[in-house]
PDB file of C-alpha atoms in Angstrom:
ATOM      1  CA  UNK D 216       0.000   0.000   0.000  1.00 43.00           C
ATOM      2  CA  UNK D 217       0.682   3.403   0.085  1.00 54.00           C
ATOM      3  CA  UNK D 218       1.802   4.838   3.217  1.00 75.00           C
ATOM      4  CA  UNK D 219       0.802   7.710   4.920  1.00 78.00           C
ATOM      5  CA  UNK D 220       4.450  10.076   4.981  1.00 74.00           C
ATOM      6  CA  UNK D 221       4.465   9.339   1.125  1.00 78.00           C
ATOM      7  CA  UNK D 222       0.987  10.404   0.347  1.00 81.00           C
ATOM      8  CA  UNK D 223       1.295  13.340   2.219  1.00 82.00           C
ATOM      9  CA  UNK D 224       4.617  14.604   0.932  1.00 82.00           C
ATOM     10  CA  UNK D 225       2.864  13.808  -2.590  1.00 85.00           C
ATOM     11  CA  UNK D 226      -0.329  15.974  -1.697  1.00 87.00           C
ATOM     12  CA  UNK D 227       1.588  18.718  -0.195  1.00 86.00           C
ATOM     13  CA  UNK D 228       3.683  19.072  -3.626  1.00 92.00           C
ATOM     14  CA  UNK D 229       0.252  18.234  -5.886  1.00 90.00           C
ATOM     15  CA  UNK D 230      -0.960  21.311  -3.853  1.00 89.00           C
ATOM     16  CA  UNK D 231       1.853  23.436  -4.417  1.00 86.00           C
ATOM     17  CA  UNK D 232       1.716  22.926  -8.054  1.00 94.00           C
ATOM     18  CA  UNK D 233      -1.868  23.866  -8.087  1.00 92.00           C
ATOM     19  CA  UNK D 234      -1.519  26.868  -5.921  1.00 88.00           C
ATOM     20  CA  UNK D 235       1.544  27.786  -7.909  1.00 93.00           C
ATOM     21  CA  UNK D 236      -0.628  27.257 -11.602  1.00 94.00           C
ATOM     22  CA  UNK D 237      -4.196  28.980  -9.927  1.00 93.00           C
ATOM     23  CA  UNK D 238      -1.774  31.972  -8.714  1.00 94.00           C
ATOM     24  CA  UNK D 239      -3.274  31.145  -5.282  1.00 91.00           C
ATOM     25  CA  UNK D 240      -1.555  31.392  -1.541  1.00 90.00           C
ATOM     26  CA  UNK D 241      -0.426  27.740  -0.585  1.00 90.00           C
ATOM     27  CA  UNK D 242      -0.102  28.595   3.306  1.00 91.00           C
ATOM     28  CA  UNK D 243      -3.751  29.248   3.692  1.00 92.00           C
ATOM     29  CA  UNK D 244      -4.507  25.857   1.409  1.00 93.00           C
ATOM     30  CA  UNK D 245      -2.273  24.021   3.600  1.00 94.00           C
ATOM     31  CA  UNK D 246      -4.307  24.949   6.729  1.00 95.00           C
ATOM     32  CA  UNK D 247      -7.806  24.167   4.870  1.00 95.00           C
ATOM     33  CA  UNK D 248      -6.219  20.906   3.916  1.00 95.00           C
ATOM     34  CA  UNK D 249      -4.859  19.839   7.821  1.00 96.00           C
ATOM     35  CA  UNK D 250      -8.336  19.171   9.197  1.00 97.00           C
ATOM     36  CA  UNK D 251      -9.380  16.754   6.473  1.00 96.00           C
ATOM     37  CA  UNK D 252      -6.618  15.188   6.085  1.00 95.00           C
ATOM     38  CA  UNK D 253      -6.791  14.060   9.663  1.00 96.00           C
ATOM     39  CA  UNK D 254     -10.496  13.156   9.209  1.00 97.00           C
ATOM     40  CA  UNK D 255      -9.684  11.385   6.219  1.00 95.00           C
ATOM     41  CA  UNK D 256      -7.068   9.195   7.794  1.00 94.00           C
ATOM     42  CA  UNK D 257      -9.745   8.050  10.734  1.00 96.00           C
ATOM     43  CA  UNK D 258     -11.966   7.219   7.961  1.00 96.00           C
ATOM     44  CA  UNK D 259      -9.607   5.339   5.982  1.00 93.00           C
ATOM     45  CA  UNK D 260      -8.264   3.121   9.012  1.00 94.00           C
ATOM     46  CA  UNK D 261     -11.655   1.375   8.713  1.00 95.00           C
ATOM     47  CA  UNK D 262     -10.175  -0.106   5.957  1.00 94.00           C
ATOM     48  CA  UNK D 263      -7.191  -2.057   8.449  1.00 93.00           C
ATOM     49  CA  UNK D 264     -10.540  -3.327   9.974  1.00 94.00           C
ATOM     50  CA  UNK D 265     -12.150  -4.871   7.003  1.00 95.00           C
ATOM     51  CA  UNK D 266      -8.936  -6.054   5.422  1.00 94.00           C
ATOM     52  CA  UNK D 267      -7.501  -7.614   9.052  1.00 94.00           C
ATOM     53  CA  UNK D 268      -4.098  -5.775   9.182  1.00 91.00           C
ATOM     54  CA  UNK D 269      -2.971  -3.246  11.433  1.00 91.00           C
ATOM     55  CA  UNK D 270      -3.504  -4.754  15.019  1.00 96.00           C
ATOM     56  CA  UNK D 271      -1.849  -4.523  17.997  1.00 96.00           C
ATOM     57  CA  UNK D 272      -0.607  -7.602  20.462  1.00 97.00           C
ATOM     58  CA  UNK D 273      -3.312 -10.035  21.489  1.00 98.00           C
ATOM     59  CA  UNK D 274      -5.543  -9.161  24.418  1.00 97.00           C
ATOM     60  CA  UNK D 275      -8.348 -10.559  26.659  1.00 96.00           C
ATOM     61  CA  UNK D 276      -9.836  -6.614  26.789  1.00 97.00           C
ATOM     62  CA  UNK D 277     -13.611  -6.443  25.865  1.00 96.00           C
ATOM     63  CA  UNK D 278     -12.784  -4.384  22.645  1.00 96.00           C
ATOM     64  CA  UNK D 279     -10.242  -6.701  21.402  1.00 97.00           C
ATOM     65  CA  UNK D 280     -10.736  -7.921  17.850  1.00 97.00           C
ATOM     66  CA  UNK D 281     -11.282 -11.302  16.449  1.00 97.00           C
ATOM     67  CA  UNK D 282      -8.577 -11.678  13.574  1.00 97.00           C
ATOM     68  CA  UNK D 283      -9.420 -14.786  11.160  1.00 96.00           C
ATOM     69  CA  UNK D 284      -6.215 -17.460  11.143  1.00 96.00           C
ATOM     70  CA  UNK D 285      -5.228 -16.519   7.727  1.00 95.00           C
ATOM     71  CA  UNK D 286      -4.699 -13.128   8.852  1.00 95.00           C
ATOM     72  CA  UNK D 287      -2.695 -13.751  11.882  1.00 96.00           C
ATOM     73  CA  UNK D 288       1.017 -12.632  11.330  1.00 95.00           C
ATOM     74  CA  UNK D 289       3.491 -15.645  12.273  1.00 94.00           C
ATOM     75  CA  UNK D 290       4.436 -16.193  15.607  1.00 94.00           C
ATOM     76  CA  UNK D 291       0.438 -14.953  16.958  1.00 96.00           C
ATOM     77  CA  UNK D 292      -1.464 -17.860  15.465  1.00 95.00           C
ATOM     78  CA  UNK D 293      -2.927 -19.081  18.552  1.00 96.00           C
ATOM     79  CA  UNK D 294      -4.270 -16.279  19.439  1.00 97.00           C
ATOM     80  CA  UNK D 295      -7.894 -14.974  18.362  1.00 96.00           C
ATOM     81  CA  UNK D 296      -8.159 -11.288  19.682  1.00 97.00           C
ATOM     82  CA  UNK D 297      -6.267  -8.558  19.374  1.00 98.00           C
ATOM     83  CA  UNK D 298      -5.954  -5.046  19.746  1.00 97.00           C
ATOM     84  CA  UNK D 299      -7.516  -3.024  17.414  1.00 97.00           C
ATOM     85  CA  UNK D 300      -4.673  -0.431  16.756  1.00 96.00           C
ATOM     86  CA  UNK D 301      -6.344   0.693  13.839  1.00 96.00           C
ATOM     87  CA  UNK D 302      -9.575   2.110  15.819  1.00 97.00           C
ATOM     88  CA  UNK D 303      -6.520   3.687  18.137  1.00 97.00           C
ATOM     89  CA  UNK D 304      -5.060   5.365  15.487  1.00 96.00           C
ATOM     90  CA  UNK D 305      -8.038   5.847  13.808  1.00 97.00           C
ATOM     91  CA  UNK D 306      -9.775   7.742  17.353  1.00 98.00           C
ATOM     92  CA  UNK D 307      -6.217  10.220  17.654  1.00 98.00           C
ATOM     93  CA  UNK D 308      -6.498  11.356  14.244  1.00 98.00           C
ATOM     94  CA  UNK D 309     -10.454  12.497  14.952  1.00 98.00           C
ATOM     95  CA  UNK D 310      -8.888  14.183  18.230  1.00 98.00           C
ATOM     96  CA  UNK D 311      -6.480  15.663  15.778  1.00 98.00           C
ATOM     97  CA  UNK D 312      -8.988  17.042  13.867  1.00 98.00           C
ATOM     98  CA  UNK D 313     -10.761  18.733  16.342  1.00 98.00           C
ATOM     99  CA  UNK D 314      -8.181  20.039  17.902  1.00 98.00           C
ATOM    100  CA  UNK D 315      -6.912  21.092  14.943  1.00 98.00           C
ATOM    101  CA  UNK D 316     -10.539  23.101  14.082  1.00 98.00           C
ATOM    102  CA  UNK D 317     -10.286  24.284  18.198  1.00 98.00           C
ATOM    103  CA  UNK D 318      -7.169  25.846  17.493  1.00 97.00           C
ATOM    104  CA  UNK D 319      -8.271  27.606  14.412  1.00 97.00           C
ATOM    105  CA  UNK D 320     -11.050  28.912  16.089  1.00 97.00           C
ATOM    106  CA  UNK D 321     -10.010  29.768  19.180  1.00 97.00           C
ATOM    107  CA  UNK D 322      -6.508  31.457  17.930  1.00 95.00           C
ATOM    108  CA  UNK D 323      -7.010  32.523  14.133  1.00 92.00           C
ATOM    109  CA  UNK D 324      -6.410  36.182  15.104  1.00 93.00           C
ATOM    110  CA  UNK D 325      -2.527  34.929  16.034  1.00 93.00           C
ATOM    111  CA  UNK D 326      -1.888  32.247  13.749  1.00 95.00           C
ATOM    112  CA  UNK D 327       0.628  32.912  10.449  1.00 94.00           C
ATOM    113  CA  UNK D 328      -0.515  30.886   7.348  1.00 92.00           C
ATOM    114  CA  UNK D 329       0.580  27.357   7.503  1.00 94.00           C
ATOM    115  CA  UNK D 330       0.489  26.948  11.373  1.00 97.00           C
ATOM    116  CA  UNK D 331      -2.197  24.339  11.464  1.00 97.00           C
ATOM    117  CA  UNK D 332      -0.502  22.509   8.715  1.00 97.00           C
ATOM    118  CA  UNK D 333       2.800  22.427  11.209  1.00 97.00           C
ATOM    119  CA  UNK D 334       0.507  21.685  13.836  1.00 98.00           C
ATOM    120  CA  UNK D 335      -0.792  18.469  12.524  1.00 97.00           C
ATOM    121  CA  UNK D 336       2.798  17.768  11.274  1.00 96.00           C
ATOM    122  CA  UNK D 337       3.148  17.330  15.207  1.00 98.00           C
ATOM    123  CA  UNK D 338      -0.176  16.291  16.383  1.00 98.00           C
ATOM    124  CA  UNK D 339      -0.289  13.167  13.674  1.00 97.00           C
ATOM    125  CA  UNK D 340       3.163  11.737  14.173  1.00 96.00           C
ATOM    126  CA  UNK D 341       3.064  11.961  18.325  1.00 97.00           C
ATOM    127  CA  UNK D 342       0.185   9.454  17.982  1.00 97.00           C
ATOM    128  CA  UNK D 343       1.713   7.492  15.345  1.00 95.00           C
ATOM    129  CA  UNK D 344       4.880   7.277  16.980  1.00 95.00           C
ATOM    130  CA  UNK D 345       3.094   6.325  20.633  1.00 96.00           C
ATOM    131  CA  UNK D 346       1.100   3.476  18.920  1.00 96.00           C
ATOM    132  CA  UNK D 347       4.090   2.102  17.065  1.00 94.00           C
ATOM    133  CA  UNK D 348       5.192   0.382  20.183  1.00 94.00           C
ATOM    134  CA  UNK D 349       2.542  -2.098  20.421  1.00 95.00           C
ATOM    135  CA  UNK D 350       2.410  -2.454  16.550  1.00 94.00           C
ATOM    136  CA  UNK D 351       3.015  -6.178  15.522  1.00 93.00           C
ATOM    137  CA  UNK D 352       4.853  -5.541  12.099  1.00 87.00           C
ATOM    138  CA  UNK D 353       7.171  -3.144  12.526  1.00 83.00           C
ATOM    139  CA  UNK D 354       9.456  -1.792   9.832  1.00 80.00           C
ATOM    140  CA  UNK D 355      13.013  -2.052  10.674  1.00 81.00           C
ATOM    141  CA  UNK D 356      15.905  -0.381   9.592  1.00 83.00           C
ATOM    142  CA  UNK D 357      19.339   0.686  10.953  1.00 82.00           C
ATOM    143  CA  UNK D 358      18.001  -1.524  13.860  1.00 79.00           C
ATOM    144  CA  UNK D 359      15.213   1.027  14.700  1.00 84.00           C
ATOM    145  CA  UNK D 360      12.162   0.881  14.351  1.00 89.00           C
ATOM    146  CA  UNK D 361      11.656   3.373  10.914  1.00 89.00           C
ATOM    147  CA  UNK D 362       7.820   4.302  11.145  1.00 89.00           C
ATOM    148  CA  UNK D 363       9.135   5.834  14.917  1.00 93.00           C
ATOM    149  CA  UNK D 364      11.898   6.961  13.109  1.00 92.00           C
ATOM    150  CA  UNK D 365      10.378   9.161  10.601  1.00 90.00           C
ATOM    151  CA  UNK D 366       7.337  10.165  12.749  1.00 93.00           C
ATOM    152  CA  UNK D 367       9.888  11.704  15.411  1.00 95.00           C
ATOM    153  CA  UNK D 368      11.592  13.803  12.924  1.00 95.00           C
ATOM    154  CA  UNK D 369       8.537  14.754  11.395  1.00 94.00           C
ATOM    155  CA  UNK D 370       7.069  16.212  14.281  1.00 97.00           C
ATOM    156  CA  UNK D 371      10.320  17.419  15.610  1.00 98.00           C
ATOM    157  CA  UNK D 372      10.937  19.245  12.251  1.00 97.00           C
ATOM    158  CA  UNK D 373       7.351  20.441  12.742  1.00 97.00           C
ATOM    159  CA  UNK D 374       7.847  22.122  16.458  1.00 97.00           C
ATOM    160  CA  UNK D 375      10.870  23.584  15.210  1.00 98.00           C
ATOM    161  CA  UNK D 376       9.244  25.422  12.500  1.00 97.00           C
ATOM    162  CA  UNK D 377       6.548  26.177  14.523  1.00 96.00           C
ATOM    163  CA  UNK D 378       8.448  27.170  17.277  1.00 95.00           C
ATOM    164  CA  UNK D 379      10.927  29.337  15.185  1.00 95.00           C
ATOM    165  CA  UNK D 380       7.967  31.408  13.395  1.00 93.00           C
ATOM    166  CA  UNK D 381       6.548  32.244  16.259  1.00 91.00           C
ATOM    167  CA  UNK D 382       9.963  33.588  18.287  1.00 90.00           C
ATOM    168  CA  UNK D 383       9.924  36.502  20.393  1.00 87.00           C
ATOM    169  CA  UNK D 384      11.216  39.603  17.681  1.00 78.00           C
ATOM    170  CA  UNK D 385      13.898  42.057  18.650  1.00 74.00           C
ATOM    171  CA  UNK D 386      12.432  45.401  18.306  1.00 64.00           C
ATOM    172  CA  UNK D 387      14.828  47.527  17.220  1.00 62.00           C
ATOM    173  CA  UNK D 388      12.873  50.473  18.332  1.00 60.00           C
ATOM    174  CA  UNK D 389      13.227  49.521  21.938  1.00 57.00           C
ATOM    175  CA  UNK D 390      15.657  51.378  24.669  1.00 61.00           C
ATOM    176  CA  UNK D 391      19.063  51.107  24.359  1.00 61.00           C
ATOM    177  CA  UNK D 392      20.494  48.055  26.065  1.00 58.00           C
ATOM    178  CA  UNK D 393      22.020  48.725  29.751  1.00 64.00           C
ATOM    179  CA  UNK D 394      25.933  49.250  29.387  1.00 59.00           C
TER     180      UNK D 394
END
Protein backbone atom coordinates (compact mmCIF):
# COMPACT_ATOMS: atom_id res chain seq x y z
CA UNK A 1 0.00 0.00 0.00
CA UNK A 2 0.68 3.40 0.08
CA UNK A 3 1.80 4.84 3.22
CA UNK A 4 0.80 7.71 4.92
CA UNK A 5 4.45 10.08 4.98
CA UNK A 6 4.46 9.34 1.12
CA UNK A 7 0.99 10.40 0.35
CA UNK A 8 1.29 13.34 2.22
CA UNK A 9 4.62 14.60 0.93
CA UNK A 10 2.86 13.81 -2.59
CA UNK A 11 -0.33 15.97 -1.70
CA UNK A 12 1.59 18.72 -0.20
CA UNK A 13 3.68 19.07 -3.63
CA UNK A 14 0.25 18.23 -5.89
CA UNK A 15 -0.96 21.31 -3.85
CA UNK A 16 1.85 23.44 -4.42
CA UNK A 17 1.72 22.93 -8.05
CA UNK A 18 -1.87 23.87 -8.09
CA UNK A 19 -1.52 26.87 -5.92
CA UNK A 20 1.54 27.79 -7.91
CA UNK A 21 -0.63 27.26 -11.60
CA UNK A 22 -4.20 28.98 -9.93
CA UNK A 23 -1.77 31.97 -8.71
CA UNK A 24 -3.27 31.15 -5.28
CA UNK A 25 -1.55 31.39 -1.54
CA UNK A 26 -0.43 27.74 -0.59
CA UNK A 27 -0.10 28.59 3.31
CA UNK A 28 -3.75 29.25 3.69
CA UNK A 29 -4.51 25.86 1.41
CA UNK A 30 -2.27 24.02 3.60
CA UNK A 31 -4.31 24.95 6.73
CA UNK A 32 -7.81 24.17 4.87
CA UNK A 33 -6.22 20.91 3.92
CA UNK A 34 -4.86 19.84 7.82
CA UNK A 35 -8.34 19.17 9.20
CA UNK A 36 -9.38 16.75 6.47
CA UNK A 37 -6.62 15.19 6.09
CA UNK A 38 -6.79 14.06 9.66
CA UNK A 39 -10.50 13.16 9.21
CA UNK A 40 -9.68 11.39 6.22
CA UNK A 41 -7.07 9.19 7.79
CA UNK A 42 -9.74 8.05 10.73
CA UNK A 43 -11.97 7.22 7.96
CA UNK A 44 -9.61 5.34 5.98
CA UNK A 45 -8.26 3.12 9.01
CA UNK A 46 -11.66 1.37 8.71
CA UNK A 47 -10.18 -0.11 5.96
CA UNK A 48 -7.19 -2.06 8.45
CA UNK A 49 -10.54 -3.33 9.97
CA UNK A 50 -12.15 -4.87 7.00
CA UNK A 51 -8.94 -6.05 5.42
CA UNK A 52 -7.50 -7.61 9.05
CA UNK A 53 -4.10 -5.77 9.18
CA UNK A 54 -2.97 -3.25 11.43
CA UNK A 55 -3.50 -4.75 15.02
CA UNK A 56 -1.85 -4.52 18.00
CA UNK A 57 -0.61 -7.60 20.46
CA UNK A 58 -3.31 -10.03 21.49
CA UNK A 59 -5.54 -9.16 24.42
CA UNK A 60 -8.35 -10.56 26.66
CA UNK A 61 -9.84 -6.61 26.79
CA UNK A 62 -13.61 -6.44 25.87
CA UNK A 63 -12.78 -4.38 22.65
CA UNK A 64 -10.24 -6.70 21.40
CA UNK A 65 -10.74 -7.92 17.85
CA UNK A 66 -11.28 -11.30 16.45
CA UNK A 67 -8.58 -11.68 13.57
CA UNK A 68 -9.42 -14.79 11.16
CA UNK A 69 -6.22 -17.46 11.14
CA UNK A 70 -5.23 -16.52 7.73
CA UNK A 71 -4.70 -13.13 8.85
CA UNK A 72 -2.70 -13.75 11.88
CA UNK A 73 1.02 -12.63 11.33
CA UNK A 74 3.49 -15.64 12.27
CA UNK A 75 4.44 -16.19 15.61
CA UNK A 76 0.44 -14.95 16.96
CA UNK A 77 -1.46 -17.86 15.46
CA UNK A 78 -2.93 -19.08 18.55
CA UNK A 79 -4.27 -16.28 19.44
CA UNK A 80 -7.89 -14.97 18.36
CA UNK A 81 -8.16 -11.29 19.68
CA UNK A 82 -6.27 -8.56 19.37
CA UNK A 83 -5.95 -5.05 19.75
CA UNK A 84 -7.52 -3.02 17.41
CA UNK A 85 -4.67 -0.43 16.76
CA UNK A 86 -6.34 0.69 13.84
CA UNK A 87 -9.58 2.11 15.82
CA UNK A 88 -6.52 3.69 18.14
CA UNK A 89 -5.06 5.37 15.49
CA UNK A 90 -8.04 5.85 13.81
CA UNK A 91 -9.78 7.74 17.35
CA UNK A 92 -6.22 10.22 17.65
CA UNK A 93 -6.50 11.36 14.24
CA UNK A 94 -10.45 12.50 14.95
CA UNK A 95 -8.89 14.18 18.23
CA UNK A 96 -6.48 15.66 15.78
CA UNK A 97 -8.99 17.04 13.87
CA UNK A 98 -10.76 18.73 16.34
CA UNK A 99 -8.18 20.04 17.90
CA UNK A 100 -6.91 21.09 14.94
CA UNK A 101 -10.54 23.10 14.08
CA UNK A 102 -10.29 24.28 18.20
CA UNK A 103 -7.17 25.85 17.49
CA UNK A 104 -8.27 27.61 14.41
CA UNK A 105 -11.05 28.91 16.09
CA UNK A 106 -10.01 29.77 19.18
CA UNK A 107 -6.51 31.46 17.93
CA UNK A 108 -7.01 32.52 14.13
CA UNK A 109 -6.41 36.18 15.10
CA UNK A 110 -2.53 34.93 16.03
CA UNK A 111 -1.89 32.25 13.75
CA UNK A 112 0.63 32.91 10.45
CA UNK A 113 -0.52 30.89 7.35
CA UNK A 114 0.58 27.36 7.50
CA UNK A 115 0.49 26.95 11.37
CA UNK A 116 -2.20 24.34 11.46
CA UNK A 117 -0.50 22.51 8.72
CA UNK A 118 2.80 22.43 11.21
CA UNK A 119 0.51 21.69 13.84
CA UNK A 120 -0.79 18.47 12.52
CA UNK A 121 2.80 17.77 11.27
CA UNK A 122 3.15 17.33 15.21
CA UNK A 123 -0.18 16.29 16.38
CA UNK A 124 -0.29 13.17 13.67
CA UNK A 125 3.16 11.74 14.17
CA UNK A 126 3.06 11.96 18.33
CA UNK A 127 0.18 9.45 17.98
CA UNK A 128 1.71 7.49 15.34
CA UNK A 129 4.88 7.28 16.98
CA UNK A 130 3.09 6.33 20.63
CA UNK A 131 1.10 3.48 18.92
CA UNK A 132 4.09 2.10 17.06
CA UNK A 133 5.19 0.38 20.18
CA UNK A 134 2.54 -2.10 20.42
CA UNK A 135 2.41 -2.45 16.55
CA UNK A 136 3.01 -6.18 15.52
CA UNK A 137 4.85 -5.54 12.10
CA UNK A 138 7.17 -3.14 12.53
CA UNK A 139 9.46 -1.79 9.83
CA UNK A 140 13.01 -2.05 10.67
CA UNK A 141 15.91 -0.38 9.59
CA UNK A 142 19.34 0.69 10.95
CA UNK A 143 18.00 -1.52 13.86
CA UNK A 144 15.21 1.03 14.70
CA UNK A 145 12.16 0.88 14.35
CA UNK A 146 11.66 3.37 10.91
CA UNK A 147 7.82 4.30 11.15
CA UNK A 148 9.13 5.83 14.92
CA UNK A 149 11.90 6.96 13.11
CA UNK A 150 10.38 9.16 10.60
CA UNK A 151 7.34 10.16 12.75
CA UNK A 152 9.89 11.70 15.41
CA UNK A 153 11.59 13.80 12.92
CA UNK A 154 8.54 14.75 11.39
CA UNK A 155 7.07 16.21 14.28
CA UNK A 156 10.32 17.42 15.61
CA UNK A 157 10.94 19.25 12.25
CA UNK A 158 7.35 20.44 12.74
CA UNK A 159 7.85 22.12 16.46
CA UNK A 160 10.87 23.58 15.21
CA UNK A 161 9.24 25.42 12.50
CA UNK A 162 6.55 26.18 14.52
CA UNK A 163 8.45 27.17 17.28
CA UNK A 164 10.93 29.34 15.18
CA UNK A 165 7.97 31.41 13.39
CA UNK A 166 6.55 32.24 16.26
CA UNK A 167 9.96 33.59 18.29
CA UNK A 168 9.92 36.50 20.39
CA UNK A 169 11.22 39.60 17.68
CA UNK A 170 13.90 42.06 18.65
CA UNK A 171 12.43 45.40 18.31
CA UNK A 172 14.83 47.53 17.22
CA UNK A 173 12.87 50.47 18.33
CA UNK A 174 13.23 49.52 21.94
CA UNK A 175 15.66 51.38 24.67
CA UNK A 176 19.06 51.11 24.36
CA UNK A 177 20.49 48.06 26.07
CA UNK A 178 22.02 48.72 29.75
CA UNK A 179 25.93 49.25 29.39
Amino acid sequence: GLGIPGAGAGGVRALAIFARRRKLDFTPLLDATAPAVALGQAIGRWGNYVNQELYGPPTDVPWGIFIRPENRLPGFETYERFHPLFLYESLWNLAACALLVWIYLRWKDRLKGGDIFLIYLIAYPVGRFLLEFIRLDIVSRWGLNFNQFVMAVVALAGALVLAWRHRPSKDPGGPPAPA
